[in-house]
CSV table of C-alpha atoms in Angstrom, one decimal:
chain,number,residue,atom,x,y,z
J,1,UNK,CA,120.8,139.6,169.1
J,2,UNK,CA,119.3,140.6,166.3
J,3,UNK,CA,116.0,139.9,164.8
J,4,UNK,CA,117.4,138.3,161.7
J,5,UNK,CA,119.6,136.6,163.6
J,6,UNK,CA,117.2,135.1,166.1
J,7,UNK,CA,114.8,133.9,163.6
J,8,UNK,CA,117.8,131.8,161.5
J,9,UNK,CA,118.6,130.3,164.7
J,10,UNK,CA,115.0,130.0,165.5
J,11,UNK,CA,114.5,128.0,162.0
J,12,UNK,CA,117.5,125.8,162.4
J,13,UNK,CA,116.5,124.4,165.8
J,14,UNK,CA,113.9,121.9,164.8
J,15,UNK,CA,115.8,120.8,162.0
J,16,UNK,CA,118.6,119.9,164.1
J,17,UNK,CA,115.7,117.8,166.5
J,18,UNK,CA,114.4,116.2,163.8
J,19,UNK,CA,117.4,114.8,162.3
J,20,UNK,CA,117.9,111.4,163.3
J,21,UNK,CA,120.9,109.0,162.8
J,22,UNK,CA,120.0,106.5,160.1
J,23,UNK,CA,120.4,103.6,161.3
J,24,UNK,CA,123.4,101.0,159.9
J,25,UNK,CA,122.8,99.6,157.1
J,26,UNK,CA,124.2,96.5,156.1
J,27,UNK,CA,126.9,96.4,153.8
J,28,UNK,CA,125.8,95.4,150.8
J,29,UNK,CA,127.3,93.2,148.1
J,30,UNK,CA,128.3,94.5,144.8
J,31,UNK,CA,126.0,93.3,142.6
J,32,UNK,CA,126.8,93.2,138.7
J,33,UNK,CA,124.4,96.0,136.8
J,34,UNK,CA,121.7,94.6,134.4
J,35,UNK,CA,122.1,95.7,130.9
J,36,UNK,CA,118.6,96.2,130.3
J,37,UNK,CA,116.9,98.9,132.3
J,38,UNK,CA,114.3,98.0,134.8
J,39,UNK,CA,111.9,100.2,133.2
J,40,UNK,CA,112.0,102.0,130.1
J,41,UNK,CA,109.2,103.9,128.8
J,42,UNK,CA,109.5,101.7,125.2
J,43,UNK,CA,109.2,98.5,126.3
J,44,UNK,CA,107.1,98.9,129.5
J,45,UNK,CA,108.2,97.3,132.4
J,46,UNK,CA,110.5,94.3,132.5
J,47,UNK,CA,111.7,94.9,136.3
J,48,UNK,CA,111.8,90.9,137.2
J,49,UNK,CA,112.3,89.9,134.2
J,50,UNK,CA,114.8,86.8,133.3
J,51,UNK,CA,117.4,87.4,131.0
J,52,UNK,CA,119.5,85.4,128.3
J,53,UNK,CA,123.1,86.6,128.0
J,54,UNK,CA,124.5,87.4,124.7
J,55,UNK,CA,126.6,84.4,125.1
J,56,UNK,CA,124.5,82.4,126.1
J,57,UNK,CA,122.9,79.5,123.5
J,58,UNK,CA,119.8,77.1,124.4
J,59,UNK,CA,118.5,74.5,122.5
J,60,UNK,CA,115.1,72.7,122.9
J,61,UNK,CA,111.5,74.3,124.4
J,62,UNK,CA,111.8,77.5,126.7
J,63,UNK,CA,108.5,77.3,128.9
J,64,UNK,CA,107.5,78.9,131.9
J,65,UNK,CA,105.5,81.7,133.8
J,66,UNK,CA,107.9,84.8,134.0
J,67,UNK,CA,108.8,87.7,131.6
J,68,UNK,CA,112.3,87.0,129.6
J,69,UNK,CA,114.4,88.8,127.6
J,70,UNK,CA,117.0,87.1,125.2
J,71,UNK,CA,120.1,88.5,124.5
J,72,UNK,CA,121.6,85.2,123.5
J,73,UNK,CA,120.5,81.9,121.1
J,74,UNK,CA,117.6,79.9,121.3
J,75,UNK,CA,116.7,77.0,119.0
J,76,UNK,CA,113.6,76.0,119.6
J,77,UNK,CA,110.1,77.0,120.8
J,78,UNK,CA,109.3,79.7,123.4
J,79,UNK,CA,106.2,79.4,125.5
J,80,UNK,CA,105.7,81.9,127.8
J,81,UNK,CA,101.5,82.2,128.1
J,82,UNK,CA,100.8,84.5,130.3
J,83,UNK,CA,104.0,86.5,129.8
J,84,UNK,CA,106.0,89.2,128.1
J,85,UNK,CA,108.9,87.9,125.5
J,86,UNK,CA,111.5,90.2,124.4
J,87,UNK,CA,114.1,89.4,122.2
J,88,UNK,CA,116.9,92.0,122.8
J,89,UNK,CA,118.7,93.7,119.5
J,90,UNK,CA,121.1,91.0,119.9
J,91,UNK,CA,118.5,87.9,120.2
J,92,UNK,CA,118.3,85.6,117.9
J,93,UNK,CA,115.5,82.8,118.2
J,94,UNK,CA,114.8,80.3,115.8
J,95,UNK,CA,111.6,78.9,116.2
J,96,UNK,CA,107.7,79.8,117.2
J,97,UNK,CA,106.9,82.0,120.1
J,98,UNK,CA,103.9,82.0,122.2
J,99,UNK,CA,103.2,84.6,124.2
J,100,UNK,CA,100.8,87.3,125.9
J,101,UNK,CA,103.9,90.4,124.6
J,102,UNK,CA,106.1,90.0,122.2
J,103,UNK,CA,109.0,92.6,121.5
J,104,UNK,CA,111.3,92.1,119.0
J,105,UNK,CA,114.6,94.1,118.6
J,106,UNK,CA,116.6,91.5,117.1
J,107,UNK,CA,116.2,88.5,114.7
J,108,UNK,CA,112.9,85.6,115.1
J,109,UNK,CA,112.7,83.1,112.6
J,110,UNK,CA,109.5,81.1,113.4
J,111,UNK,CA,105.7,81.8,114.3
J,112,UNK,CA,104.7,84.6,116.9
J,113,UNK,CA,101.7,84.1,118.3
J,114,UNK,CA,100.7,86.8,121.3
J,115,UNK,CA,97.1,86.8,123.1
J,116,UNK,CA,97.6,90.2,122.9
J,117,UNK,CA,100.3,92.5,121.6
J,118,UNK,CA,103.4,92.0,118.6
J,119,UNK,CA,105.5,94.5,118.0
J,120,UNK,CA,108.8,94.7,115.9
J,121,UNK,CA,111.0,97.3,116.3
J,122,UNK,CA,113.1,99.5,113.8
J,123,UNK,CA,116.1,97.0,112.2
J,124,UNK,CA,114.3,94.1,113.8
J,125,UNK,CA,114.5,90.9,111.1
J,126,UNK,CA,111.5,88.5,111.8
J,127,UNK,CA,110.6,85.7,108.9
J,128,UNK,CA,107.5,84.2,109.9
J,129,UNK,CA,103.8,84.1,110.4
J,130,UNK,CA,102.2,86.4,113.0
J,131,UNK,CA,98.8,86.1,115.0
J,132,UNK,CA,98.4,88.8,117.8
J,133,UNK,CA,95.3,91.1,119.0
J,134,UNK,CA,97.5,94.5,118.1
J,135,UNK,CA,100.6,93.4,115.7
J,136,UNK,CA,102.6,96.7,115.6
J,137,UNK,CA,105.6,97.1,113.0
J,138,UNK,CA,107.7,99.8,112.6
J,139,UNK,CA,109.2,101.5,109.5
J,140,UNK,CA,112.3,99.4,108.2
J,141,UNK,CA,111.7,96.5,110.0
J,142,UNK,CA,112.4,93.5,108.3
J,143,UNK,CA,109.2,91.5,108.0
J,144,UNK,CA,108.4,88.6,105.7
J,145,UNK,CA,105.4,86.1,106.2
J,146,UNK,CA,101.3,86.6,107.1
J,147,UNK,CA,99.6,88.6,109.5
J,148,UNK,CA,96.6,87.9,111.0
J,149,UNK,CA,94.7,89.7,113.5
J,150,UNK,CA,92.7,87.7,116.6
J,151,UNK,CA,89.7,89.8,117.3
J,152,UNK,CA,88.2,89.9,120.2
J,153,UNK,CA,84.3,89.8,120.5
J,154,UNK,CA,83.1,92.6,123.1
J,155,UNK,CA,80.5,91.9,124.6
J,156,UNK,CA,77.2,93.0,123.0
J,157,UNK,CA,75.9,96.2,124.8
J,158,UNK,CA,71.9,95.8,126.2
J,159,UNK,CA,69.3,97.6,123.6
J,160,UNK,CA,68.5,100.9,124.4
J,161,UNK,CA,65.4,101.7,125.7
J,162,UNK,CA,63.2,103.8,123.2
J,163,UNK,CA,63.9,107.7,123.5
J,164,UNK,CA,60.5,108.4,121.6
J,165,UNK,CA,56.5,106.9,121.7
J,166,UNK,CA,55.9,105.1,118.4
J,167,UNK,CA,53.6,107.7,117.3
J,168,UNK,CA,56.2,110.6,117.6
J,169,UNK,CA,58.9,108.4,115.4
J,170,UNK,CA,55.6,108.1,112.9
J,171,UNK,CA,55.3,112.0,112.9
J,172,UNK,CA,58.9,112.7,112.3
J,173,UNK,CA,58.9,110.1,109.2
J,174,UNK,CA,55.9,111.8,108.1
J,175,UNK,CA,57.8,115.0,108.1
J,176,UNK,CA,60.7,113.6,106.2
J,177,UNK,CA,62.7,113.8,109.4
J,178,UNK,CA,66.0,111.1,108.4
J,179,UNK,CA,65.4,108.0,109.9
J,180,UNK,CA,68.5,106.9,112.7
J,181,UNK,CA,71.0,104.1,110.7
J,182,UNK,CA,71.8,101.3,112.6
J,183,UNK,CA,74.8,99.7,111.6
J,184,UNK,CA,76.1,96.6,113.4
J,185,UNK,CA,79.9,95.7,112.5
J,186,UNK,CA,80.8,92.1,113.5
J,187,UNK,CA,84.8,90.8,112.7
J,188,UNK,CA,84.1,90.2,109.9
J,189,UNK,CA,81.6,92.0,107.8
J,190,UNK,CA,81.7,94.6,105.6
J,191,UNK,CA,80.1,98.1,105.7
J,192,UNK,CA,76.7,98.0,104.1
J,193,UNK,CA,77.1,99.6,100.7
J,194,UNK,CA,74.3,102.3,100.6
J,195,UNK,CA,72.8,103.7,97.5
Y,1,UNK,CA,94.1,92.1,77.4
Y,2,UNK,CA,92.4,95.5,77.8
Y,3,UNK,CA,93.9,98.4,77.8
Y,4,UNK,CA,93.0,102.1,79.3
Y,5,UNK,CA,96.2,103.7,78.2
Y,6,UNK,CA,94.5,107.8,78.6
Y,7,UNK,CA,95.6,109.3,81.8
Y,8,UNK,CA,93.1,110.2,84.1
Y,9,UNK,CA,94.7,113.3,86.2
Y,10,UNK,CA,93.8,113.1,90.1
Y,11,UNK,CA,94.1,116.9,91.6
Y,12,UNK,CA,94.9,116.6,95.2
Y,13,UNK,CA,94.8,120.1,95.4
Y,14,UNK,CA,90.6,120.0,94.5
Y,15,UNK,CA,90.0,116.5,96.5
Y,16,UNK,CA,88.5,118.0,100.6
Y,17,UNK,CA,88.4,114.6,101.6
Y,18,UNK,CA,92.0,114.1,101.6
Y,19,UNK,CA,93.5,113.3,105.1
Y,20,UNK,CA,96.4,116.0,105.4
Y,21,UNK,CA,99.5,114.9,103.8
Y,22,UNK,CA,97.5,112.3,101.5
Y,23,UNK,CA,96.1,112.4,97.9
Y,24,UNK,CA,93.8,110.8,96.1
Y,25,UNK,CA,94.9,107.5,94.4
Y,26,UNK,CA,92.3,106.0,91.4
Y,27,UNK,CA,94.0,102.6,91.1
Y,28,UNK,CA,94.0,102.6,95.3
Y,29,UNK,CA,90.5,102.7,94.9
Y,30,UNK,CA,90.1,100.3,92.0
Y,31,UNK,CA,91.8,97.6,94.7
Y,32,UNK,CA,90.2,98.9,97.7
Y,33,UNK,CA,87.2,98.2,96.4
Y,34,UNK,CA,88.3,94.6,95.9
Y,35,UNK,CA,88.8,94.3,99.1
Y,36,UNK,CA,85.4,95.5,100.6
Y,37,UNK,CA,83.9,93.6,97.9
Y,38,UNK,CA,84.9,90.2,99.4
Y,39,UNK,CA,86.1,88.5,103.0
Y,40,UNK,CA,89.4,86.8,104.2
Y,41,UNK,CA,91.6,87.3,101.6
Y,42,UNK,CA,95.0,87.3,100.9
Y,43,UNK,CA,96.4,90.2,100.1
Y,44,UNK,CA,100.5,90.7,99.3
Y,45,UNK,CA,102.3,93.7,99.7
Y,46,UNK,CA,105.6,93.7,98.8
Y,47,UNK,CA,107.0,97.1,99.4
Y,48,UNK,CA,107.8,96.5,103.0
Y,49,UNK,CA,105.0,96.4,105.4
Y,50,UNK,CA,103.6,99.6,107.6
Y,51,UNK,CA,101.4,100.0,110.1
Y,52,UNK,CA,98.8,101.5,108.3
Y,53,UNK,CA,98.7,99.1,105.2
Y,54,UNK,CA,98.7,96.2,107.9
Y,55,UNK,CA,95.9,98.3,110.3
Y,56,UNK,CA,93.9,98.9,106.6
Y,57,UNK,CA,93.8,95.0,105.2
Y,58,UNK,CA,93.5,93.1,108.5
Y,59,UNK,CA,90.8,96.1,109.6
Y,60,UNK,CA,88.7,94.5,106.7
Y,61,UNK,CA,89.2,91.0,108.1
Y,62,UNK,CA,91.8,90.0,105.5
Y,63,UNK,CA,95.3,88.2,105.9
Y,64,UNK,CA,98.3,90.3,104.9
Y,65,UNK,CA,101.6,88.7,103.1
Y,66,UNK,CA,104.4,91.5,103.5
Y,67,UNK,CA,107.4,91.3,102.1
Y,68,UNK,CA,110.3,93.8,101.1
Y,69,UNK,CA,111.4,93.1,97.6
Y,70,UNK,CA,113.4,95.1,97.4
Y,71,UNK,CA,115.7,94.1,100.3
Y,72,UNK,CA,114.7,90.4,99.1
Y,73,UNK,CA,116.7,91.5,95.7
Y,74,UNK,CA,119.6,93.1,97.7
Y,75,UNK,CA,119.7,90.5,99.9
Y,76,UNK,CA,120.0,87.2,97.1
Y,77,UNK,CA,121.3,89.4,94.1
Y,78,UNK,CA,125.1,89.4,94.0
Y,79,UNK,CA,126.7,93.0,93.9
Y,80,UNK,CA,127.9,91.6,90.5
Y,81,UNK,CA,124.8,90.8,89.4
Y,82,UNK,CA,122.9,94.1,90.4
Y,83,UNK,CA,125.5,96.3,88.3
Y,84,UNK,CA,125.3,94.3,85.4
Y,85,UNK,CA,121.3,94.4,85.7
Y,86,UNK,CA,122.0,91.1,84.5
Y,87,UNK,CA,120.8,87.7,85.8
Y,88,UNK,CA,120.4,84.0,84.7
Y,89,UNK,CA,117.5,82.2,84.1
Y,90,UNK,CA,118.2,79.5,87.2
Y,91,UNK,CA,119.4,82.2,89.4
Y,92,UNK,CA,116.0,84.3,88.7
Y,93,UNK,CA,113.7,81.3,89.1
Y,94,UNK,CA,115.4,80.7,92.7
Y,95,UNK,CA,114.9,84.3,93.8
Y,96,UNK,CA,111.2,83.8,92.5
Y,97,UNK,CA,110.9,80.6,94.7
Y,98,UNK,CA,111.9,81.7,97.6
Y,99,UNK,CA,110.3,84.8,97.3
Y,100,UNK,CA,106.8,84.4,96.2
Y,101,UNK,CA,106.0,80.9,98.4
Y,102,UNK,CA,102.5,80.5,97.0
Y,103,UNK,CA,99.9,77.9,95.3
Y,104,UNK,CA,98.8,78.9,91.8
Y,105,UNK,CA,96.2,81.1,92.3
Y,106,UNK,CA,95.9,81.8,96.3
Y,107,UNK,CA,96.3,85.4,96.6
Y,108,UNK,CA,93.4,87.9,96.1
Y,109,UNK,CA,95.6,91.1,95.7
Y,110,UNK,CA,99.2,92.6,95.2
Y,111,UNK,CA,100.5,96.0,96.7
Y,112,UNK,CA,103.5,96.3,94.5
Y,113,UNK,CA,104.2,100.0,94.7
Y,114,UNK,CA,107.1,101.5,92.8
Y,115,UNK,CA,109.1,98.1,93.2
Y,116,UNK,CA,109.5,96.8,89.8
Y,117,UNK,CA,111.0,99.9,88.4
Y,118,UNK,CA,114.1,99.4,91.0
Y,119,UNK,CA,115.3,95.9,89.2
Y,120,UNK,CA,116.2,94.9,86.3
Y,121,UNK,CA,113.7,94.4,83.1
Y,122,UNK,CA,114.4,90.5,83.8
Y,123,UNK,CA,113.8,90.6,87.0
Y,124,UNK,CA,110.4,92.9,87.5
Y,125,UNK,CA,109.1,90.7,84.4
Y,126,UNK,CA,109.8,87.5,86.4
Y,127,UNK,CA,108.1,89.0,89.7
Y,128,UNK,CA,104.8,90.1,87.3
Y,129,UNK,CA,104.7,86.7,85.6
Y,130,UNK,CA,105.0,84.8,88.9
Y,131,UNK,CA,102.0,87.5,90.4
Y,132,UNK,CA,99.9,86.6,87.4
Y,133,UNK,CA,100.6,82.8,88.6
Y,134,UNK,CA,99.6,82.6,92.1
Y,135,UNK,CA,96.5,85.6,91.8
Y,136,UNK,CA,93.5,84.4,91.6
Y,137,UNK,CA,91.0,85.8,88.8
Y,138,UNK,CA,90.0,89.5,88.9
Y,139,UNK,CA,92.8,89.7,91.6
Y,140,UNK,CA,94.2,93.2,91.5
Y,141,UNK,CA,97.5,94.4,91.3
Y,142,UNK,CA,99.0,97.8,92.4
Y,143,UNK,CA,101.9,99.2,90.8
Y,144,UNK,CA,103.0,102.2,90.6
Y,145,UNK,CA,106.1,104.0,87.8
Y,146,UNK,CA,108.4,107.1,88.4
Y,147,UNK,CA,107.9,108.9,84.7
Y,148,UNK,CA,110.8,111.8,84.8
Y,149,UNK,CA,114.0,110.4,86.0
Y,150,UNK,CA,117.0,112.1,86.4
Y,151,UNK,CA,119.2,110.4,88.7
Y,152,UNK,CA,118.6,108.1,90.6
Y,153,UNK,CA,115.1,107.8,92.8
Y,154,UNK,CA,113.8,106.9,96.1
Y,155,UNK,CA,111.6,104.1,96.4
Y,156,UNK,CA,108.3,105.1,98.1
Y,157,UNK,CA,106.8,103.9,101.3
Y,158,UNK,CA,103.1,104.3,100.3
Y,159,UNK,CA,100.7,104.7,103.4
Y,160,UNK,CA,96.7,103.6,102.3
Y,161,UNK,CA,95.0,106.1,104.6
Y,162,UNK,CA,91.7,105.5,103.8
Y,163,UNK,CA,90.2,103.8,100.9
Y,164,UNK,CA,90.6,106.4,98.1
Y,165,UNK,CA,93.8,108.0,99.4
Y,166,UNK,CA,97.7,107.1,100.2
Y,167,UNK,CA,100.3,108.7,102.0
Y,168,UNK,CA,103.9,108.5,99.9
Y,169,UNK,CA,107.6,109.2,101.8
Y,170,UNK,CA,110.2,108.4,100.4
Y,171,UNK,CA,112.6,105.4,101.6
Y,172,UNK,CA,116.4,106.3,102.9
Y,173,UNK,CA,118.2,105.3,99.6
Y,174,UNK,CA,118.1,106.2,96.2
Y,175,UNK,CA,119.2,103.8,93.3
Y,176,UNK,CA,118.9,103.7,89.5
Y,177,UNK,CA,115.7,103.0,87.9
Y,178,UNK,CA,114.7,101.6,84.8
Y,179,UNK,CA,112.5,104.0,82.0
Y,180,UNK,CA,108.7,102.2,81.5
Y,181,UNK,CA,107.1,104.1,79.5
Y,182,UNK,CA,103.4,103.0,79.3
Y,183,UNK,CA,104.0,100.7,76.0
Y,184,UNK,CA,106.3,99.2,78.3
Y,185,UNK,CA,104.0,98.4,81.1
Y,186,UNK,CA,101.3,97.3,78.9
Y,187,UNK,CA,103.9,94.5,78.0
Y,188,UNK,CA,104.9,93.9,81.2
Y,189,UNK,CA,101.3,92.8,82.3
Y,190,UNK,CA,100.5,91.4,78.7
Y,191,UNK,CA,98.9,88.1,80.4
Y,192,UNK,CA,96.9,90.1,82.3
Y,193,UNK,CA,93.0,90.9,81.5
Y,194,UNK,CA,93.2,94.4,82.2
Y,195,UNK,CA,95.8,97.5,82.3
Y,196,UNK,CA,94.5,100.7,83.4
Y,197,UNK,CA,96.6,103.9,84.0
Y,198,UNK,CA,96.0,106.9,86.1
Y,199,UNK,CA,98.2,110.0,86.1
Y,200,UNK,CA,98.9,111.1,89.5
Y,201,UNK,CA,100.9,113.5,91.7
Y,202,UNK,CA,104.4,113.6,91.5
Y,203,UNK,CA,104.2,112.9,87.8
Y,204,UNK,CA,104.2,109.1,88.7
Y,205,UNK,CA,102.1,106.1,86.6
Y,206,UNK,CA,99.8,104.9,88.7
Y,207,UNK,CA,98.6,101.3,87.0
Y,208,UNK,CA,96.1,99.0,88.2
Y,209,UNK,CA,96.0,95.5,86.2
Y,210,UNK,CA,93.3,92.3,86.9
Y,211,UNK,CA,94.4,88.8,86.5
């Protein structure tokens, strides 16, 4: 035998120990492909997510505590709070929609309102008002109405202890040393013009 | 009405500050200082809304209107009637009410880009007599005007980048435009206080006018 030879036989041995017989699996029951991906990289994740067939028309309040995506009709308002709403390229909603995410590939006629992010795709048609924290719109999207921003308040950070004794500050202004600007931006003022 | 009709040339080429890609835009400036000026207003642009138009006004705590007008006219405008550039009086005060759903005097400021030039004479001096309606006083308006034409143009998608200078690509279509030369757009804005005019890159009349 061989060196070569022993050694190849050498290496095969513990991979034929290892190997173990999987063990039966059940057989499982065809189950009908989504049409949406469970996770794109555009639209985040939507794995769990309940979805409206294109056929499929609903009229009156849609409410509830779980992402959806709507391929079909809806006529009426959509509440999902705490949730992501995404109306497929298809979709058509007519009415307001609340909700934490919005997406928009197809047509909204109505309100959105998201506590944190819009956005409307390419060839999306929305006519309506829109409130979010971070509305974002693509180029040729259809979008007629307002758009407001929500702004968030962060909290204020503690003052910063002083880096310098007062008389050191003194004896840089003396020397002509330019003073440190504070500027404090709040929601909703302006820059302060300086001459 | 008061007139500025002598060009004042902006040279991107001499401007540092530009962002890449961007040039300097006077009658930008003239409404972007409008806008720092005062809080929460309502400002209209109505050459189809981008990111960095809506990032720009609702960054300086202001509500944006956005509208395309352009699609708006393709979209209620028979085929019929945009050949003939043609349009009745009823059928132009419906596309003005549904289009410009305002009180008299509620907006604070119009983004109208290169619009106007891309409808009929009619129609662009319906759209700047219903502006001049629901702006309030000293509101600003934005429009800019293609000077050479040779065929037919490509409406601009006009980025504000910061407050003195714009981004311009063109839109995926080209149409037939109509000529304004600048006795034209003094005419066009004659209710309006103000007209001034600022040559700019491109070739193109950019005009500010105040309510």
């Amino acid at each position: 035998m061989s060196m070569w030879n022993r050694s190849k036989k050498e290496d095969e041995l513990p991979q034929r120990h290892t190997i173990t017989p999987a063990p039966a699996e059940p057989a499982k029951e065809a189950i009908p492909m989504a049409t949406y991906p469970t996770k794109t990289a555009e639209f985040g994740t939507t794995r769990g997510a309940a979805v409206l067939g294109r056929s499929l028309l609903i009229t009156g309040h849609v409410t509830g505590k779980e992402d959806l995506i709507v391929d079909g009709r809806v006529e009426g308002d959509i509440e999902l709070l705490e949730n992501r709403l995404t109306v497929g390229a298809s979709g058509h909603v007519q009415g307001g929609i609340r909700a934490r995410e919005i997406v928009v590939l197809g047509t909204v006629q109505g309100n959105l309102e998201a506590s944190e992010r819009v956005e409307i795709k390419k060839n999306a048609r929305v006519v309506g008002d829109l409130k979010a924290q971070r509305p974002v719109i693509e180029d040729e999207a259809y979008f007629k109405g307002n758009v407001e921003t929500i702004r968030v308040d962060k909290p204020k950070p503690a003052p910063a202890p002083a880096l310098a004794p007062e008389g050191a500050q003194a004896a840089a202004a003396a020397q002509g040393a330019p003073r440190p600007v504070q500027q404090t931006m709040t929601p909703n003022s302006k820059p302060e013009s300086r001459p | 009405m008061a007139s500025s009709a002598l060009p004042r040339r902006s040279n991107p080429g001499t401007d540092a500050t530009a962002p890449p890609g961007s040039w300097r835009s006077y009658a930008l400036e003239g409404v972007t200082q409008h806008l720092q000026e005062s809080e929460s207003l309502q400002v209209l642009d109505f050459g189809g809304l981008n990111q960095a138009n809506l990032d720009y006004v609702t960054g300086l705590g202001h509500r944006l209107y956005a509208e395309d007008l352009l699609r708006a006219y393709d979209s209620f405008f028979t085929p019929q009637e945009q050949s003939s550039r043609e349009v009745s009086n009823a059928r132009l005060e419906e596309f003005l009410e549904q289009t410009f759903v305002f009180p008299d005097q509620s907006c604070d400021g119009a983004l109208v880009w290169d619009t106007l030039q891309f409808m009929p004479l009619p129609v662009a001096a319906g759209v700047v007599d219903r502006l001049h309606r629901i702006l309030s006083a000293n509101a600003p308006v934005l429009a800019f005007f293609h000077r050479e034409i040779s065929g037919p143009v490509a409406p601009s998608m006009c980025r504000v980048t910061d407050s003195k200078h714009l981004s311009v690509e063109s839109r995926p279509w080209k149409r037939e435009i109509e000529p304004f030369p600048p006795r034209a757009i003094e005419k066009l804005f004659g209710k309006f206080r103000s007209v001034k005019f600022y040559l700019t890159r491109g070739n193109q009349q950019e005009v500010i006018a105040r309510r």
